[in-house]
CSV table of C-alpha atoms and ligand atoms in Angstrom, one decimal:
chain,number,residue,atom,x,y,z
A,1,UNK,CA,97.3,84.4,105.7
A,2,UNK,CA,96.3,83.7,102.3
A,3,UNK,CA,96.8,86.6,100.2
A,4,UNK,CA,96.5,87.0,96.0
A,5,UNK,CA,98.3,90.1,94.3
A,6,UNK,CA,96.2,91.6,91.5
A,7,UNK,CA,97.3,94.3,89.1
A,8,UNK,CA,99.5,94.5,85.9
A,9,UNK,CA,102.3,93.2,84.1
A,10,UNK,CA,105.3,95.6,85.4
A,11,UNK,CA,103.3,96.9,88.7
A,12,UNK,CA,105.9,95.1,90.7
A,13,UNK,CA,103.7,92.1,92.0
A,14,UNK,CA,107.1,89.4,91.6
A,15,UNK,CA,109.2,91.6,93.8
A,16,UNK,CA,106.5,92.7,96.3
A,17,UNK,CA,105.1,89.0,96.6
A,18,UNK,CA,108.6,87.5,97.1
A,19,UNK,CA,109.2,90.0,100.1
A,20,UNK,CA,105.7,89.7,101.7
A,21,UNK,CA,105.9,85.7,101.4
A,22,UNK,CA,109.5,86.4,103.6
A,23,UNK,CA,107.5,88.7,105.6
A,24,UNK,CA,104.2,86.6,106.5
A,25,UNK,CA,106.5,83.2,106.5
A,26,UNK,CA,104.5,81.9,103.8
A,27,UNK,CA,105.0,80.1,100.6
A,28,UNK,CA,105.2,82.5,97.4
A,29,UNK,CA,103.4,81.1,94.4
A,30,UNK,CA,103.9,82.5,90.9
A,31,UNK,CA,102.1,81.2,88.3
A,32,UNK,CA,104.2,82.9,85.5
A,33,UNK,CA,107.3,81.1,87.6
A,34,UNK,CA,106.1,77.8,87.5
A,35,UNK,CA,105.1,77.8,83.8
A,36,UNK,CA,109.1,79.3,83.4
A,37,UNK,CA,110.1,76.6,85.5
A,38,UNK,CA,108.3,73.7,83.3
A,39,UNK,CA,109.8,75.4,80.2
A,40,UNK,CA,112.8,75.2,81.3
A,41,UNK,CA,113.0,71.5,82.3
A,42,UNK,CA,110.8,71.0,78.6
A,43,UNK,CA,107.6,69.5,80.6
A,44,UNK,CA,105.3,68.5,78.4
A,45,UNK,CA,103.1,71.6,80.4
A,46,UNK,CA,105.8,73.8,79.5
A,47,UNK,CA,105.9,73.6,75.9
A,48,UNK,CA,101.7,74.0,75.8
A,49,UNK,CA,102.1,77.2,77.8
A,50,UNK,CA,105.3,78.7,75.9
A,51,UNK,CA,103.2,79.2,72.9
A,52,UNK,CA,101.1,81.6,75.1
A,53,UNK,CA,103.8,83.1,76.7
A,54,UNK,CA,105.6,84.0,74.0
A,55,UNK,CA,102.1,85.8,72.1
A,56,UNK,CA,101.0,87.6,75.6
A,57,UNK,CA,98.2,85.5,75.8
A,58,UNK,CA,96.3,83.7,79.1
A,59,UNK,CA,97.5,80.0,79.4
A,60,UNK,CA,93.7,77.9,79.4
A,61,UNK,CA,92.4,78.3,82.1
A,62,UNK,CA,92.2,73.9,82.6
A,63,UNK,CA,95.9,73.8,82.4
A,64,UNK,CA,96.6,77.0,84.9
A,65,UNK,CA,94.1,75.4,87.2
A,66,UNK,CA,95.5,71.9,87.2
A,67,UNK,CA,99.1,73.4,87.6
A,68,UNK,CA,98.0,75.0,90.9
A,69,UNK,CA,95.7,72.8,92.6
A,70,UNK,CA,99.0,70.5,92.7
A,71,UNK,CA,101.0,73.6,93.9
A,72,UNK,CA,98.2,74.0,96.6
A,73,UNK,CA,98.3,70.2,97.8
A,74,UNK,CA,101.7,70.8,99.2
A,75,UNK,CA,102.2,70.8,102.9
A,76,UNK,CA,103.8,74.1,102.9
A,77,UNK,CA,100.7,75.9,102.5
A,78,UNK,CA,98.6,74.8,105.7
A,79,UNK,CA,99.8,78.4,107.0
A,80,UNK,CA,99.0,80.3,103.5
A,81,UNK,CA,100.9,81.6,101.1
A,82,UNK,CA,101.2,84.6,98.8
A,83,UNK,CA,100.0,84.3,95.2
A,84,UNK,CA,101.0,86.2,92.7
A,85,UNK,CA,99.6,86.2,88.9
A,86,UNK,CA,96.6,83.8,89.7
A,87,UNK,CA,94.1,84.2,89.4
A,88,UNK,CA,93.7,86.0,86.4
A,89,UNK,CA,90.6,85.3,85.1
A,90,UNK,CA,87.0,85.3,87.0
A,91,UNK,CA,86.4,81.0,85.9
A,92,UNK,CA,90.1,80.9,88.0
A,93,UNK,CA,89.0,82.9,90.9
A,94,UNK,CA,86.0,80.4,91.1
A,95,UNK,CA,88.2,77.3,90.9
A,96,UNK,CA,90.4,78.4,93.7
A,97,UNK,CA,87.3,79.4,95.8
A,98,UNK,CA,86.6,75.7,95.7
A,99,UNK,CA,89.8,74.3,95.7
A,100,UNK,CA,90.3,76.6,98.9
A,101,UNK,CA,86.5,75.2,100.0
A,102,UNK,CA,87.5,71.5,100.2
A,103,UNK,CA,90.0,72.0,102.9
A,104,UNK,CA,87.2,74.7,104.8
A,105,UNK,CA,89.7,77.6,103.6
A,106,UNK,CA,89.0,80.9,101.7
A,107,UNK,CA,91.0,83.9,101.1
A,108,UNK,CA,92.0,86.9,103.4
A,109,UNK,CA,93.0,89.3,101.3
A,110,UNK,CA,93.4,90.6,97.3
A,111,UNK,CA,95.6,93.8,96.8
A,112,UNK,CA,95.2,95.2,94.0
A,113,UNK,CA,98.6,96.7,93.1
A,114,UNK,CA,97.6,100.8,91.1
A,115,UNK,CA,100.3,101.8,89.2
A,116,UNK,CA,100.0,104.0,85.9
A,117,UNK,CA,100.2,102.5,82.4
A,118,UNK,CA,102.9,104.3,81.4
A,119,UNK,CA,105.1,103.3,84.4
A,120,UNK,CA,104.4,99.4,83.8
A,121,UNK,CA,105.2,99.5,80.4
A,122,UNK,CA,108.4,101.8,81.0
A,123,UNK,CA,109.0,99.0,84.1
A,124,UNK,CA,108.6,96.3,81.4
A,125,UNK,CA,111.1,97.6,79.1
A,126,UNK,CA,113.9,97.5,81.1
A,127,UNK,CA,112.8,94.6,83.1
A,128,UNK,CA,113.9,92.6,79.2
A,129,UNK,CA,112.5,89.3,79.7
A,130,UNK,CA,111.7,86.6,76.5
A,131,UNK,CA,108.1,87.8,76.6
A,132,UNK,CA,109.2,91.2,77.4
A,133,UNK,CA,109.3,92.8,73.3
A,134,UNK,CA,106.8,95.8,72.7
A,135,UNK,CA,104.7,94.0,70.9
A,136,UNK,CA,104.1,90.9,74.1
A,137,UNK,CA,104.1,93.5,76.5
A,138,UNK,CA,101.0,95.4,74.9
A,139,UNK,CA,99.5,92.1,74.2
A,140,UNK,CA,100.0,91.5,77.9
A,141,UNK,CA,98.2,94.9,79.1
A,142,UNK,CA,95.3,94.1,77.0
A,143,UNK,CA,94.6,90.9,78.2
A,144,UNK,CA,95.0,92.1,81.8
A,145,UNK,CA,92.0,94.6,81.0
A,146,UNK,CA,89.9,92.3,79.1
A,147,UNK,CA,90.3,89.3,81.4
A,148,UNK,CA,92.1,90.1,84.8
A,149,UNK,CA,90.1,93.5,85.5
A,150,UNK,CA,86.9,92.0,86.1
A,151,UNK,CA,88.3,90.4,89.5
A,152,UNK,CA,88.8,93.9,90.9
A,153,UNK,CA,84.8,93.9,91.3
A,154,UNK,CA,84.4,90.2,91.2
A,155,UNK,CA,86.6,90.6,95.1
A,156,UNK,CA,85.3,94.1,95.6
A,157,UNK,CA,84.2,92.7,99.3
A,158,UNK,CA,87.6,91.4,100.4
A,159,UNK,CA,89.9,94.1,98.0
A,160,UNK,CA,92.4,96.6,99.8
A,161,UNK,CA,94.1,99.3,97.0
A,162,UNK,CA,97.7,100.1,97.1
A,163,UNK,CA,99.2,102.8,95.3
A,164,UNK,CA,102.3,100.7,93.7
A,165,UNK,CA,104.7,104.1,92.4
A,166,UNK,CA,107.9,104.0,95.1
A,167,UNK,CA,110.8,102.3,96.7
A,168,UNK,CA,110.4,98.9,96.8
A,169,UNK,CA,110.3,98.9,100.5
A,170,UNK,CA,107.7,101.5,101.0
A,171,UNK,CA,105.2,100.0,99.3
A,172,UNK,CA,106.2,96.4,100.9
A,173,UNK,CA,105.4,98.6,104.3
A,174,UNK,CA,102.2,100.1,102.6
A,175,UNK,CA,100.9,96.2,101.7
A,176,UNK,CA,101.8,95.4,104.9
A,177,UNK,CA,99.5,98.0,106.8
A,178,UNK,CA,96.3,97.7,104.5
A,179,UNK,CA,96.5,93.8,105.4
A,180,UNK,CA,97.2,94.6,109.2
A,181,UNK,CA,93.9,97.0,109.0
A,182,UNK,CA,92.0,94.6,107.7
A,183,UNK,CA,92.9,91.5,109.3
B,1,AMP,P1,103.9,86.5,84.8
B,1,AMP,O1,105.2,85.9,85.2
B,1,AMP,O2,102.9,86.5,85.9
B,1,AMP,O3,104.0,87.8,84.1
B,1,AMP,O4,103.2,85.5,83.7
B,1,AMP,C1,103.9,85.3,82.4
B,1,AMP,C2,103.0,84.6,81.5
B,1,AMP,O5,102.6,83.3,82.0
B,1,AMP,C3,101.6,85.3,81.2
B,1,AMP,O6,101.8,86.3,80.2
B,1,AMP,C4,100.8,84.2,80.8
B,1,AMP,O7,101.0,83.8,79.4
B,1,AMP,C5,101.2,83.1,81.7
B,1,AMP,N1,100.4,83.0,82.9
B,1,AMP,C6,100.9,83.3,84.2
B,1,AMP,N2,99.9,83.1,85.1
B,1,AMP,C7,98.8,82.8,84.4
B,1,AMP,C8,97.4,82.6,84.8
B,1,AMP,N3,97.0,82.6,86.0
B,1,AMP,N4,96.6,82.2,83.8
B,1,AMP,C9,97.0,82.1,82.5
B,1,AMP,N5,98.2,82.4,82.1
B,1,AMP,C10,99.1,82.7,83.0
């Protein structure tokens, strides 16, 4: 099962993504996470994407890419995975469409998570990450319309919409069904 999770900042993809990974028995991949994770060890591919980070803006799309075709040559993903925050531009979706093509693979799935703005950005706020100020956070939101929303028709022929307002759990169970309908 390879599925992406589309929707934004604050609609609860993290959470959802790391409980349907559990769920399907596949990997979880978050983009955002690995960048973190490079910060945090001071990669060299960590510094280049904190500056980003820390404005709200899109990492280039050259070093996002790169970053994930490694993530994607690991063995743990012959049986899919769950990936959350990539892709987030339409040049993305293309790369992964190929990098997806050179082992005969595609994707199954995109759910778009629908949530409200004012929920995300009230989410957000008391979610209090580094990038998590007012300012970054509306940043973030406006980047997701200018550059993320155009996937939503871009994958209009394999998306499934999930109303994201609720307990956790219910809307795991509510992911869970749209992909069980459709696969
Ligand atoms: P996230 O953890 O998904 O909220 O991502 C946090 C930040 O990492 C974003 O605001 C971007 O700066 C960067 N980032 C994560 N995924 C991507 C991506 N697919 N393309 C570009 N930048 C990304």
């Amino acid at each position: 099962m390879r599925v992406v999770l589309v929707g934004p900042p604050g609609a609860g993809k993290g959470t959802q993504a790391r409980l349907l990974a559990q769920r399907l028995d596949v990997p979880h991949i978050s983009t955002g996470e690995l960048f973190r994770a490079n910060m945090e060890d001071c990669t060299p591919l960590g510094l280049e994407a904190k500056r980003y980070m820390d404005a709200g803006e899109l990492v280039p799309d050259s070093v996002t890419v790169g970053m994930v075709r490694e993530r994607l040559a690991r063995d743990d993903v012959a049986k899919g995975f769950v990936l959350d925050g990539f892709p987030r531009t339409v040049p993305q979706a293309e790369s992964l469409r190929d990098l997806l093509a050179e082992e005969n693979e595609q994707l199954d799935a995109v759910v778009e998570f629908q949530v409200p703005e004012d929920v995300v950005v009230e989410r957000l706020m008391e979610r209090g990450r580094g990038d998590d100020t007012e300012e970054v956070i509306r940043r973030r939101q406006q980047v997701y319309w200018e550059e993320t929303s155009p996937l939503l028709e871009h994958y209009r022929d394999r998306l499934l919409g999930v109303d994201a307002v609720g307990p956790v759990d219910e809307i795991t169970t509510r992911v869970l069904d749209v992909l069980r309908a459709r696969l």
